[in-house]
XYZ file of C-alpha atoms in Angstrom:
102
model
C -4.888 19.952 -1.285
C -6.653 22.405 0.973
C -9.391 19.866 1.591
C -6.886 17.217 2.678
C -5.176 19.622 5.084
C -8.476 20.734 6.581
C -9.575 17.135 7.055
C -6.313 16.415 8.839
C -6.512 19.518 11.038
C -10.012 18.634 12.211
C -9.553 14.880 12.583
C -5.815 14.470 13.314
C -5.805 11.606 10.807
C -4.479 11.257 7.305
C -7.548 11.730 5.095
C -8.622 9.133 2.546
C -6.277 10.166 -0.253
C -8.394 8.509 -2.938
C -11.428 10.496 -1.817
C -9.453 13.731 -1.976
C -8.025 12.758 -5.373
C -11.570 12.477 -6.739
C -12.164 16.141 -5.919
C -8.914 17.161 -7.653
C -7.351 16.308 -10.979
C -4.473 14.203 -9.638
C -3.841 10.838 -11.251
C -1.446 9.203 -8.783
C -1.700 8.371 -5.099
C 2.021 8.988 -4.605
C 1.865 12.365 -6.364
C -1.056 13.433 -4.188
C 0.812 12.443 -1.002
C 3.935 14.230 -2.262
C 1.964 17.450 -2.685
C 0.402 16.999 0.734
C 3.837 16.475 2.324
C 5.111 19.695 0.712
C 2.090 21.602 2.029
C 2.504 20.084 5.496
C 6.127 21.221 5.519
C 5.165 24.717 4.383
C 2.537 25.105 7.120
C 4.550 23.307 9.842
C 2.052 20.493 10.253
C 4.657 18.075 11.577
C 2.325 15.163 12.306
C 0.814 15.355 8.819
C 4.310 15.521 7.377
C 5.311 12.364 9.268
C 2.164 10.554 8.134
C 2.821 11.519 4.522
C 6.455 10.509 4.846
C 5.390 7.089 6.137
C 2.914 6.612 3.278
C 5.515 7.597 0.700
C 7.961 5.070 2.160
C 5.391 2.372 1.282
C 4.972 3.687 -2.275
C 8.624 3.755 -3.424
C 9.207 2.194 -6.845
C 11.431 2.704 -9.886
C 9.015 5.237 -11.354
C 9.044 7.617 -8.385
C 12.208 6.994 -6.376
C 14.174 9.884 -7.936
C 11.442 12.492 -7.431
C 10.692 11.150 -3.959
C 14.374 11.369 -3.011
C 14.487 14.985 -4.201
C 11.307 15.724 -2.230
C 12.774 14.104 0.890
C 15.896 16.234 0.595
C 13.967 19.439 -0.066
C 11.546 18.991 2.836
C 13.986 17.493 5.371
C 12.492 13.990 5.611
C 15.349 11.766 6.852
C 13.326 8.533 7.049
C 12.041 8.916 3.499
C 15.509 9.821 2.215
C 17.005 6.742 3.866
C 14.341 4.472 2.340
C 14.954 5.958 -1.118
C 18.713 5.503 -0.835
C 18.262 1.926 0.386
C 15.950 1.236 -2.575
C 18.456 2.682 -5.055
C 21.354 0.764 -3.485
C 19.574 -2.572 -4.042
C 20.487 -3.785 -7.553
C 17.371 -5.978 -7.688
C 15.146 -2.908 -7.537
C 16.786 -1.292 -10.512
C 17.154 -4.467 -12.553
C 14.291 -3.584 -14.893
C 15.849 -0.311 -15.937
C 18.068 0.175 -18.986
C 21.756 -0.455 -18.510
C 23.989 2.393 -19.547
C 27.679 2.216 -20.240
C 29.983 5.050 -19.405
């Protein structure tokens, strides 16, 4: 994570996440970007936070929408939160999940 933040600070660009993942033991692109977003929020790196938020908006799926929504709420990411809620509100996106009766 530190490497990714340093690369951003010196280049003002989102680093190659896959390259950073190779140096860490992280198995998922989305998980890596989630951690980077949390770090960007902690250190007030607003541009990095926006870049991560944008990347996460592209990665929303049924496997990560709940954790991404929680992350968006926790780190005050309105765009990401809106995308998550829009994804959840679309029945076609959740069609592959189990149906539960109440």
